[in-house]
Coordinates of C-alpha atoms and ligand atoms in Angstrom, one line a residue:
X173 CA -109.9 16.6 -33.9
X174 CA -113.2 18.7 -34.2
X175 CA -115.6 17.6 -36.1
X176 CA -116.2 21.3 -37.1
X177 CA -112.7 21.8 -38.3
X178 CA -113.1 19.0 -40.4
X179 CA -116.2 19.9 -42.3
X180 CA -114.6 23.6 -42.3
X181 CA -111.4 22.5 -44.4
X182 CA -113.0 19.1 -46.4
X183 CA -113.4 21.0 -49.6
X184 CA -112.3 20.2 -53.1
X185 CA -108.7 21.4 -53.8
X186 CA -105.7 19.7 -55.7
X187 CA -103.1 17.2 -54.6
X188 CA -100.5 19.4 -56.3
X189 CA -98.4 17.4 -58.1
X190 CA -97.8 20.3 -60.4
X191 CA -98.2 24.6 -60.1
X192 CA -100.3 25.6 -61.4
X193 CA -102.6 22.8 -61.1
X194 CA -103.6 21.1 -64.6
X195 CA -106.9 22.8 -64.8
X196 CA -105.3 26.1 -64.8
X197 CA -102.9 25.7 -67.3
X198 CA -103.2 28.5 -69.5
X199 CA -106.8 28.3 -72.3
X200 CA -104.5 28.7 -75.1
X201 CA -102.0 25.9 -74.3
X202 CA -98.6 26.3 -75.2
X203 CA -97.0 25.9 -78.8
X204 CA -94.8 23.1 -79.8
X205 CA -91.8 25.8 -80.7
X206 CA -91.9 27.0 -77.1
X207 CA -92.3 23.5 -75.3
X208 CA -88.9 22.2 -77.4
X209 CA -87.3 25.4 -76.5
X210 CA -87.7 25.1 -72.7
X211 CA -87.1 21.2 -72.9
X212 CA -83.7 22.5 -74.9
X213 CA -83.2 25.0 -72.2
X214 CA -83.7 23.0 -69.0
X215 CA -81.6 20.1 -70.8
X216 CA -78.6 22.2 -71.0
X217 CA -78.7 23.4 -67.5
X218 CA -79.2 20.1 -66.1
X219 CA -78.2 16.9 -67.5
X220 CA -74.5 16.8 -66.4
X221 CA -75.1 18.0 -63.1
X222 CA -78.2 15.8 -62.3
X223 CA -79.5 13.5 -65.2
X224 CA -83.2 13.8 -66.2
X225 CA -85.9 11.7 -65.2
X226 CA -88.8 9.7 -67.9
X227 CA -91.8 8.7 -66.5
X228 CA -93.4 6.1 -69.1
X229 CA -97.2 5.3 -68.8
X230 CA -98.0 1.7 -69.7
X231 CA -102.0 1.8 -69.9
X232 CA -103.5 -1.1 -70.1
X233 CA -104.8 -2.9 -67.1
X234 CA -106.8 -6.5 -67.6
X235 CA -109.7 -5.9 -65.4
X236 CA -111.2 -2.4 -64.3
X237 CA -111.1 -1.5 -61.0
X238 CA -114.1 0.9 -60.4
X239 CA -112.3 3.5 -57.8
X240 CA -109.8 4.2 -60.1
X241 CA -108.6 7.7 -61.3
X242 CA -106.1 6.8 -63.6
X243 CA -105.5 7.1 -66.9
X244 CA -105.9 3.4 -68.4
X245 CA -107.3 1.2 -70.8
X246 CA -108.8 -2.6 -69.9
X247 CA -108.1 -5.2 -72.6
X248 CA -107.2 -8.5 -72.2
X249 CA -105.7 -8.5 -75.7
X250 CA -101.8 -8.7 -75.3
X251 CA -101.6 -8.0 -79.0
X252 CA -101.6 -4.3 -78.0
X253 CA -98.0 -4.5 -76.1
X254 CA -95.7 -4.4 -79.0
X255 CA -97.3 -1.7 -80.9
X256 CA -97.6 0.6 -77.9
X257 CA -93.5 0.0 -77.3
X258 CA -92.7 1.0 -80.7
X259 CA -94.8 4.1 -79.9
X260 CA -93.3 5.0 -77.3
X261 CA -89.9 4.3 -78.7
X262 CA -90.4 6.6 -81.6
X263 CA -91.6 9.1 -79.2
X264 CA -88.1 9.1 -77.2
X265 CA -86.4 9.7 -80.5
X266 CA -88.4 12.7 -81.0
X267 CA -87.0 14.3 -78.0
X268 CA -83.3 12.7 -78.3
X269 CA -83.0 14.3 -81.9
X270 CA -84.4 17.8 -80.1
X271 CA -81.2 17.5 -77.7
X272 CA -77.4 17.7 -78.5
X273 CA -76.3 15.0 -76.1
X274 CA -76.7 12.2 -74.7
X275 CA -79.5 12.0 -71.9
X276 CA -78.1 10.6 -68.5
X277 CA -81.2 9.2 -67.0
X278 CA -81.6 9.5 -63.1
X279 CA -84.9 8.1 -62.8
X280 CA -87.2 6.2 -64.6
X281 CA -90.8 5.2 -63.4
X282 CA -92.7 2.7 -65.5
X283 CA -96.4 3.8 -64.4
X284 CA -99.9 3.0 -65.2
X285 CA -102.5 1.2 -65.8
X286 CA -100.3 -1.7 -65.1
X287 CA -96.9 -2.0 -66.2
X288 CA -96.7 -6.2 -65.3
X289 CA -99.5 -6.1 -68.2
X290 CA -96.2 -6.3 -70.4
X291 CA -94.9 -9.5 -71.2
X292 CA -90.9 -9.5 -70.1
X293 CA -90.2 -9.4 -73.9
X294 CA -91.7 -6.5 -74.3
X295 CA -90.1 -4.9 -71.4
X296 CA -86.6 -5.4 -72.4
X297 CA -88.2 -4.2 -75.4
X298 CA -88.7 -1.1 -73.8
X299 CA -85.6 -0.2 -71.8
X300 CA -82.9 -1.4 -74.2
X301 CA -84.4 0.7 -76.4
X302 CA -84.5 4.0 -74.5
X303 CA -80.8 3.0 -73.5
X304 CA -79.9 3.0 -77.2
X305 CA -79.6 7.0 -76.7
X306 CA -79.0 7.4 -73.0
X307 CA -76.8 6.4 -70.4
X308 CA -77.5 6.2 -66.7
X309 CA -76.4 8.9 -64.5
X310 CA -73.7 7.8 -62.1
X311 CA -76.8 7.3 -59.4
X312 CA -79.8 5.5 -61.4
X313 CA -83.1 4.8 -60.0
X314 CA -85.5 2.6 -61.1
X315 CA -89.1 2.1 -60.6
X316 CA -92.6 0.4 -61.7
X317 CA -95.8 0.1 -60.4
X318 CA -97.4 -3.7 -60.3
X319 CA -100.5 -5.4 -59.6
X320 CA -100.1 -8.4 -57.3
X321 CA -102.4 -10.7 -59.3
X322 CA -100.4 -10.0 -63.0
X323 CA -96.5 -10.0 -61.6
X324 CA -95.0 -13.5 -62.1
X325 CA -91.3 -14.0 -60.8
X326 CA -89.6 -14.3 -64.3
X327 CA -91.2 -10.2 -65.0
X328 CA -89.6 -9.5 -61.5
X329 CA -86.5 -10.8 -62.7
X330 CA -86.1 -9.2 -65.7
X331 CA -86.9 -6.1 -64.5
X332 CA -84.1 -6.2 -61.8
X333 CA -81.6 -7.3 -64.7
X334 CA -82.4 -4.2 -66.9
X335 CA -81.6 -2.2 -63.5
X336 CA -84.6 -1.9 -61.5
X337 CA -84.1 -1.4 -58.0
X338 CA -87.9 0.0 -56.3
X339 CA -91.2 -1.4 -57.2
X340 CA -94.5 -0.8 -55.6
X341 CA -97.8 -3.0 -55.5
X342 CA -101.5 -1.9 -55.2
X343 CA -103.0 -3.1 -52.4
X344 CA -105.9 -0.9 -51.6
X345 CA -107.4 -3.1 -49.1
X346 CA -107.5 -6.6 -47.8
X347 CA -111.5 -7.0 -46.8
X348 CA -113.3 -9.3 -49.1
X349 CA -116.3 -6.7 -48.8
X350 CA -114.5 -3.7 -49.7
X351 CA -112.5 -5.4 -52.2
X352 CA -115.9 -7.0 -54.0
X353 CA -117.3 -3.2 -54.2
X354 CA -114.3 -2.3 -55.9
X355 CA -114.2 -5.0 -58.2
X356 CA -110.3 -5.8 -57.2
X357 CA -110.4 -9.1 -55.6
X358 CA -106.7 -10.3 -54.8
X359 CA -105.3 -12.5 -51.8
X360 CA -102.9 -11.4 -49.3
X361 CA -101.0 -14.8 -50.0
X362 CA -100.8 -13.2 -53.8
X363 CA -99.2 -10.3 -52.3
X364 CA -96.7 -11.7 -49.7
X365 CA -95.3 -14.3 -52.8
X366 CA -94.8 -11.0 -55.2
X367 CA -93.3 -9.1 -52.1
X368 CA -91.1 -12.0 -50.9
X369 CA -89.9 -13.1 -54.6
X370 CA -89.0 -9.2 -55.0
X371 CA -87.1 -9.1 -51.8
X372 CA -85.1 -12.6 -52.6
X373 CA -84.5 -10.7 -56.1
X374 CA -82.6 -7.8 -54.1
X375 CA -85.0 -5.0 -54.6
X376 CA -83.7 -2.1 -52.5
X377 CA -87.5 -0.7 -52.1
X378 CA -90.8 -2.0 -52.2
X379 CA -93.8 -0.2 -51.9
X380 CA -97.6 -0.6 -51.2
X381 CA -100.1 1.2 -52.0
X382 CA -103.2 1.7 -49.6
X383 CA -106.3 3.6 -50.3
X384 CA -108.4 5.4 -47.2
X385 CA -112.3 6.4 -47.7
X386 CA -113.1 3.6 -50.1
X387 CA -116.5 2.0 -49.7
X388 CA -117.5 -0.1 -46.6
X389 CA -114.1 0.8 -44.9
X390 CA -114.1 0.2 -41.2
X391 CA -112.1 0.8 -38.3
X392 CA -111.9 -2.7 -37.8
X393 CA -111.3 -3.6 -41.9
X394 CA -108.2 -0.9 -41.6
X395 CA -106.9 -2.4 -38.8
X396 CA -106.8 -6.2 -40.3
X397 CA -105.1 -4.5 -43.9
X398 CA -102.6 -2.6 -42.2
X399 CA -102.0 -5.4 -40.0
X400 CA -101.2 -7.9 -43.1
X401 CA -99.2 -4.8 -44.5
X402 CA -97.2 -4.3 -42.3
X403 CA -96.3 -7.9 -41.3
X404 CA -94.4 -8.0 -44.7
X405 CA -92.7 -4.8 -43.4
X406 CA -93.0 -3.0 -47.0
X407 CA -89.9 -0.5 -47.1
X408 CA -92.5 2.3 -48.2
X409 CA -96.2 2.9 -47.9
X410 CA -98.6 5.1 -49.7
X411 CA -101.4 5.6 -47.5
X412 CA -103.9 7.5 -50.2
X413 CA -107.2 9.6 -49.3
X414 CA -109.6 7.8 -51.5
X415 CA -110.5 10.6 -54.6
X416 CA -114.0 10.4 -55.4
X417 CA -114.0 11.8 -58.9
X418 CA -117.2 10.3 -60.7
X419 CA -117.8 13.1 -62.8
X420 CA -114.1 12.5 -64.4
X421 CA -114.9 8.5 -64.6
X422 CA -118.1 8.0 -64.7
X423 CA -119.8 5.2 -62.4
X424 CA -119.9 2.4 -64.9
X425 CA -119.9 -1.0 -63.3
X426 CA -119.7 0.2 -59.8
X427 CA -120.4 -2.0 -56.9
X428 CA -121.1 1.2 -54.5
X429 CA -122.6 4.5 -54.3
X430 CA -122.2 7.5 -52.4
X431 CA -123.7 6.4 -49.2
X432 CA -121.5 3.5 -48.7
X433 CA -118.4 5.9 -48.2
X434 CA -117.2 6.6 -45.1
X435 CA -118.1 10.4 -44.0
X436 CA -115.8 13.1 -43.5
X437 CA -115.5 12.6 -40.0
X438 CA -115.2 8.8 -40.0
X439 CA -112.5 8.8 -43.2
X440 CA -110.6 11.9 -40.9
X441 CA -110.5 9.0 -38.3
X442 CA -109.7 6.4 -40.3
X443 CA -106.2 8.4 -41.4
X444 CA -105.3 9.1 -38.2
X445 CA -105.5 5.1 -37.1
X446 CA -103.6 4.6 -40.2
X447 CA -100.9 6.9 -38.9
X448 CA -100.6 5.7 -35.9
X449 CA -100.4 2.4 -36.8
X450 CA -97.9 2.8 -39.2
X451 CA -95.9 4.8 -36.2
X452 CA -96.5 2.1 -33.7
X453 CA -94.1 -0.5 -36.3
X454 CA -91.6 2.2 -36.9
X455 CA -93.1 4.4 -40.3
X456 CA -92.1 7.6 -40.9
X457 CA -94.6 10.1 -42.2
X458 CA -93.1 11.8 -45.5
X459 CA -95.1 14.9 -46.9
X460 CA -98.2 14.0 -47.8
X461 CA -99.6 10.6 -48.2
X462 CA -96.6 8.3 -47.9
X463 CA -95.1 6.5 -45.0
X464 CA -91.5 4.8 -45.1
X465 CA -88.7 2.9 -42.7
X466 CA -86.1 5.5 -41.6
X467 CA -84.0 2.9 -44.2
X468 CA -85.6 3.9 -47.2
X469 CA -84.3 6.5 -49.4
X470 CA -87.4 8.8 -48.9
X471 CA -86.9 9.3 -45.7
X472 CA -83.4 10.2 -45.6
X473 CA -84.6 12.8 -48.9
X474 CA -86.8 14.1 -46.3
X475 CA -83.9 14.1 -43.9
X476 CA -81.8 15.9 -45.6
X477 CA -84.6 18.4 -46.9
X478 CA -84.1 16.4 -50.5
X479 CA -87.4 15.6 -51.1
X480 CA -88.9 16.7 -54.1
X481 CA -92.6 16.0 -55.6
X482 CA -93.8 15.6 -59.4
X483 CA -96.2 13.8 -61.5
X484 CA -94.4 10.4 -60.0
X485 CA -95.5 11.9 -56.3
X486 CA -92.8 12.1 -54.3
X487 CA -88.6 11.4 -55.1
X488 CA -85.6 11.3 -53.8
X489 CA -83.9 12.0 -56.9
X490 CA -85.0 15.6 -58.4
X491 CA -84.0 16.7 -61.5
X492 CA -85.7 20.1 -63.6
X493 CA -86.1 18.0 -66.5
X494 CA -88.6 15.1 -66.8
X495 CA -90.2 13.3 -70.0
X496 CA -93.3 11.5 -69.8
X497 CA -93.8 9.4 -72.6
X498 CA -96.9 7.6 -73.8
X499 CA -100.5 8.6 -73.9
X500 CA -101.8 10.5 -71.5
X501 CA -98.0 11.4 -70.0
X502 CA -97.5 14.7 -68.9
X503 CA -93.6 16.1 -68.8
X504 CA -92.4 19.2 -67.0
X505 CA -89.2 20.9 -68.0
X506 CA -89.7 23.4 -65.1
X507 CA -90.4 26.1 -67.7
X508 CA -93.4 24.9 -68.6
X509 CA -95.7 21.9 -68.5
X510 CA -96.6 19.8 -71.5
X511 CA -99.4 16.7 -71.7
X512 CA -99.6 13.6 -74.5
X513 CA -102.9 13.2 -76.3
X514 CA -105.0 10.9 -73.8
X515 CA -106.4 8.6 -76.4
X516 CA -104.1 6.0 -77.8
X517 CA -105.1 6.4 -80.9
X518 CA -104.7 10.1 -80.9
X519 CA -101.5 9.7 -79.3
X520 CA -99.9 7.1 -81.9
X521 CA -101.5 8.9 -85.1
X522 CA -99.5 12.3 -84.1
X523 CA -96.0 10.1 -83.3
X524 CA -96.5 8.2 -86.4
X525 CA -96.5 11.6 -88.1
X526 CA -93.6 12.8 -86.7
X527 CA -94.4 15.5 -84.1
X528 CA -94.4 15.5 -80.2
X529 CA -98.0 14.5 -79.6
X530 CA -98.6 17.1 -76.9
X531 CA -102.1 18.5 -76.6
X532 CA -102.0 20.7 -74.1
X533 CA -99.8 22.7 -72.0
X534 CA -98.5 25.7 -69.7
X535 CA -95.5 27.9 -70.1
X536 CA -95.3 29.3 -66.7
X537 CA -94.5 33.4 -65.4
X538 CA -92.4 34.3 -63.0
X539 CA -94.7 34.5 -60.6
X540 CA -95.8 30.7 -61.4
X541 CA -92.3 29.7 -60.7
X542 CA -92.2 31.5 -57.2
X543 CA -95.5 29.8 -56.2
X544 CA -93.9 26.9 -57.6
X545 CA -91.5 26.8 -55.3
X546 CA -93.2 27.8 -52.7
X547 CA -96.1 24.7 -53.0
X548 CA -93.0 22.4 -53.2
X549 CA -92.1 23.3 -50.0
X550 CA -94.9 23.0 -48.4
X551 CA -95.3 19.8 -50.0
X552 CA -91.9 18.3 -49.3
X553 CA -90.5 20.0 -46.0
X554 CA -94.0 21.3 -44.7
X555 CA -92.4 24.5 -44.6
X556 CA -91.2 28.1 -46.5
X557 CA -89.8 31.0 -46.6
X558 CA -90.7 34.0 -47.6
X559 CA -87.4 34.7 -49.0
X560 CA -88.4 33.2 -52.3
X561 CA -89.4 36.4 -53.3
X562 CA -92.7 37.6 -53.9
X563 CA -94.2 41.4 -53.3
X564 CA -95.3 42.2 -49.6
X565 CA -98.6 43.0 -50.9
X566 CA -98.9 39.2 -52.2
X567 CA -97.6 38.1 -49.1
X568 CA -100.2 40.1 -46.9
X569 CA -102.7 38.7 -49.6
X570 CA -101.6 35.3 -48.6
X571 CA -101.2 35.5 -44.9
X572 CA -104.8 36.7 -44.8
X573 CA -105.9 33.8 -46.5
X574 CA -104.0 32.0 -43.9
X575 CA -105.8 33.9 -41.4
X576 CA -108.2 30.9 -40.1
X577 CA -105.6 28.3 -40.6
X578 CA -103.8 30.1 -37.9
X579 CA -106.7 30.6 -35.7
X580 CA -107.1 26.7 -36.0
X581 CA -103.5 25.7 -35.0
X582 CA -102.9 24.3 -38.4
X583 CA -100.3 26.6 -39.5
X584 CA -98.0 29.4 -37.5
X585 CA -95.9 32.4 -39.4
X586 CA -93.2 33.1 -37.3
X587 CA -90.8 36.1 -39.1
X588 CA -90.0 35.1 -42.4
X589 CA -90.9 30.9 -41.7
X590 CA -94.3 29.8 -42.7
X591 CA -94.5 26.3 -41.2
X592 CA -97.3 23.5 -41.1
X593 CA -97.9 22.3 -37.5
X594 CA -98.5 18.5 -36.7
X595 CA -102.1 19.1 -36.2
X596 CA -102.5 20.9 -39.6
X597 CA -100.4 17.8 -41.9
X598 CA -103.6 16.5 -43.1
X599 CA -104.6 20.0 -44.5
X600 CA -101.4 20.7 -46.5
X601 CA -103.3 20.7 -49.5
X602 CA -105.7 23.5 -47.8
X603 CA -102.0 25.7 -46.8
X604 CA -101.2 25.4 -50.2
X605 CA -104.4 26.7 -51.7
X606 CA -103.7 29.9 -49.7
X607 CA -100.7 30.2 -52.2
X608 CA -102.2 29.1 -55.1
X609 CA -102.6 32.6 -57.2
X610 CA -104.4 30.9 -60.2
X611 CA -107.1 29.2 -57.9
X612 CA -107.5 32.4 -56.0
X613 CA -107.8 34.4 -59.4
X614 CA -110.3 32.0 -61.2
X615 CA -112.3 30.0 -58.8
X616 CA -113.9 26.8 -60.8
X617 CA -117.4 27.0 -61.2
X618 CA -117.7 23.5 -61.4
X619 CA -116.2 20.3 -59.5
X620 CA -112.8 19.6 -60.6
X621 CA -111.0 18.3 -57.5
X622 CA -111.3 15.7 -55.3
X623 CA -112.1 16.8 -51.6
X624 CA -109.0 17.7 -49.4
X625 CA -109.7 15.2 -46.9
Ligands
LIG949 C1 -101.7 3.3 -61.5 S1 -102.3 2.7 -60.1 C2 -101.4 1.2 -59.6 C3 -100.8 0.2 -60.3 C4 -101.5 -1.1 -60.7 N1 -102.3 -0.8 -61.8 C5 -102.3 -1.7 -59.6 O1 -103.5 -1.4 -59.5 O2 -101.8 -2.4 -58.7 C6 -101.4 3.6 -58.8 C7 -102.2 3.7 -57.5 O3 -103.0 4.8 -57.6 C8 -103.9 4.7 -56.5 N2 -105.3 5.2 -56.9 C9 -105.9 4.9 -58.1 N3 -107.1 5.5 -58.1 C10 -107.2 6.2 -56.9 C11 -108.3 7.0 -56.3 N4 -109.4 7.3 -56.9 N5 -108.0 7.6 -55.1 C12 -106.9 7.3 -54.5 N6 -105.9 6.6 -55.0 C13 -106.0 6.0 -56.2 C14 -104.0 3.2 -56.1 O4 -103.5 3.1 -54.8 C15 -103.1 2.6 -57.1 O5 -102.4 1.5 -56.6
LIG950 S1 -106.1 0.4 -59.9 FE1 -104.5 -0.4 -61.3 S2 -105.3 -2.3 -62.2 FE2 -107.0 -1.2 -61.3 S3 -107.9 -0.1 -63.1 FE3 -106.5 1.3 -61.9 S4 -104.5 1.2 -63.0 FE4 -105.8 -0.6 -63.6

């Protein structure tokens, strides 16, 4: 690809996991009253037909890995666990005494920081007690994120008896140099025993994650990783563009700086070996980031034009309603958007008192929900239709934004289809910022996204 068009469309924009985009939800955030309303609402409409989902964030991690964006906590004090749980438990009771019957979960994801920081105590902990008000919906899926070097068998185990089925690992990279300059040394032999003890378990899906653009990444380093990965022939594989984002977490403790990232041409590059490697042993490419065996669930969501994307990135399983509990969790009940305190002690001081401990949020407009839908699209089937309705004068707004994306073979309009072309998958993030009203209207004046590519 030219190196022109490259520099042309690498430019800060959002990964969408949400519309509108967290830093345009609305100043004045949303009350609690309205939040409970639409969770009401959407709970009504939804849970017989298709369950809800809960996403639970488990924050603490044991050692901080200095490329990370996520919300977490290091401590190697275990004495935390139990307190967090009952946290998080009372927090699920808020919302079950807000809702007149029994939730019929269809998902859950146990996020992080790092899940496997939990002792297997604490974990039963943790689902037997959220099953104390729920049932499952008649298809269940469950999910957690661990780190290779804190996942011993017995945690595996337990997790499959309380009904997991999918887990996923972080990987990042395999080099010993890269892995130094992110401070996250682990072995591939550490990896292949947590992979093989999962699949001996009966896990249906396991998943590693991979990171692109991180420090001292080669051609040659991304062969060797993706070699090891895909010699244990992972049933899904998140292939993530690195996200620089030192202004959000600082640069504390970092073995790296900016010039020891690979360039916008050479990280460009860099996804497309990735690609094709994964294409060469029989990957799939689903939306935007992930990879996964025409086996897996995700690809036959994508099949079957299924695929949906939230907070938890992409799922086979939609449903309009899902809870995020714990700090820093952010819940969507398609009406509107809602996020926990991120401090833990912010977020257990407002639970202990009784309330929802939401601090920010966005009740979304009609027109919200028709971009919604149309970002989803893009994001899931790399296509949409004008037929969810918006004015022609929107419409013309938005083709002309699309104007140069045309020109460029990235995108084509063709009557009422707007579809992504092969060549334009890496700038899906770019299509849908033509769409994105709220970006359009109130351009940030300072950095708050990571760069599209
Ligand atoms: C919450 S973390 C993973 C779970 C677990 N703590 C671990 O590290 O193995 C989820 C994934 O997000 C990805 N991630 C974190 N920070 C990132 C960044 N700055 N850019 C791209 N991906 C990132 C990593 O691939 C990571 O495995
Ligand atoms: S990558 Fe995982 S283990 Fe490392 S700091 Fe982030 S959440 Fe924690």
């Amino acid at each position: 690809m030219d190196s022109k068009l490259i520099q042309k469309y690498n430019i800060p924009g959002p990964r969408y996991t949400s519309y509108p985009t967290v830093p345009f939800w609305d100043k004045e955030g949303i009350a609690l009253a309205d939040w409970k309303k639409t969770v009401v609402k959407s709970f009504q409409e939804s849970n017989t037909q298709e369950g809800i989902s809960l996403y639970i964030h488990l924050p603490f991690c044991e050692s901080l890995c200095t490329f990370c964006a996520c919300h977490k906590k290091i401590t190697k004090r275990h004495e935390v666990e139990q307190p967090y749980i009952e946290t998080v438990l009372k927090e699920w009771d808020l919302y079950c005494d807000l809702l007149n019957e029994r939730p019929k979960i269809r998902e859950i994801h146990l996020g992080g920081g790092t899940p496997t920081f939990f002792s297997s105590e604490n974990l039963t902990k943790l689902i037997e007690g959220i099953f104390k008000r729920a049932d499952k919906f008649k298809e269940f899926d469950f999910s957690y994120e661990g780190h290779p070097n804190h996942t011993s068998k017995e945690q595996l185990q337990v997790l499959f008896d309380l009904g997991a089925n999918r887990n996923s690992f972080g990987i990042q990279d395999y080099d010993p140099v890269v892995q130094k300059a992110i401070h996250r040394i682990q072995s591939f032999e550490q990896v292949q025993k947590v992979h093989n003890q999962s699949k001996e378990i009966g896990y249906q899906s396991i998943s590693h994650d991979l990171i692109f653009g991180l420090p001292f990444q080669t051609e040659e380093s991304i062969r060797d990783t993706i070699k090891k990965t895909v010699a244990l022939k992972p049933d899904r594989i998140a292939y993530y563009s690195y996200a620089h984002v030192p202004w959000i977490k600082g640069v504390g403790q970092r073995g790296f700086d900016e010039n020891d990232l690979p360039k916008d041409k050479e990280k460009r590059y860099l996804y497309e070996l990735g690609k094709q490697l994964f294409f060469d042993n029989g990957y799939v490419e689903i939306g935007m980031d992930h990879f996964a065996l025409p086996t897996d669930t995700l690809y036959k969501a994508m099949e079957s034009k299924k695929l949906h994307r939230n907070f938890m990135g992409y799922t086979a399983g939609k449903t309009q309603l899902m809870i995020g509990l714990g700090m820093s969790s952010i819940s969507d009940s398609w009406y509107a958007f809602a996020q926990n305190e991120k401090t833990i002690e912010a977020y257990t001081e407002r639970v202990n008192q009784g309330n929802l401990p939401v601090f920010r949020g966005h009740l979304l407009t009609n027109t919200d929900l028709i971009i919604r839908k149309h970002i989803l699209n893009l994001m899931c089937n790399l296509e949409t239709s004008w037929e969810v309705g918006l004015d022609t004068h929107t419409r013309a707004e938005i083709i002309n934004r699309l104007d140069e994306m045309i020109a460029d073979n990235l995108v084509e309009v063709v009557g009422n289809q707007i579809k992504v072309k092969e060549e334009g998958r890496m700038f899906v993030r770019n299509i849908c910022m033509a769409f994105d009203l709220r970006l359009v209207e109130n351009k940030p004046d300072t950095r708050v996204f990571s760069m599209t590519i």
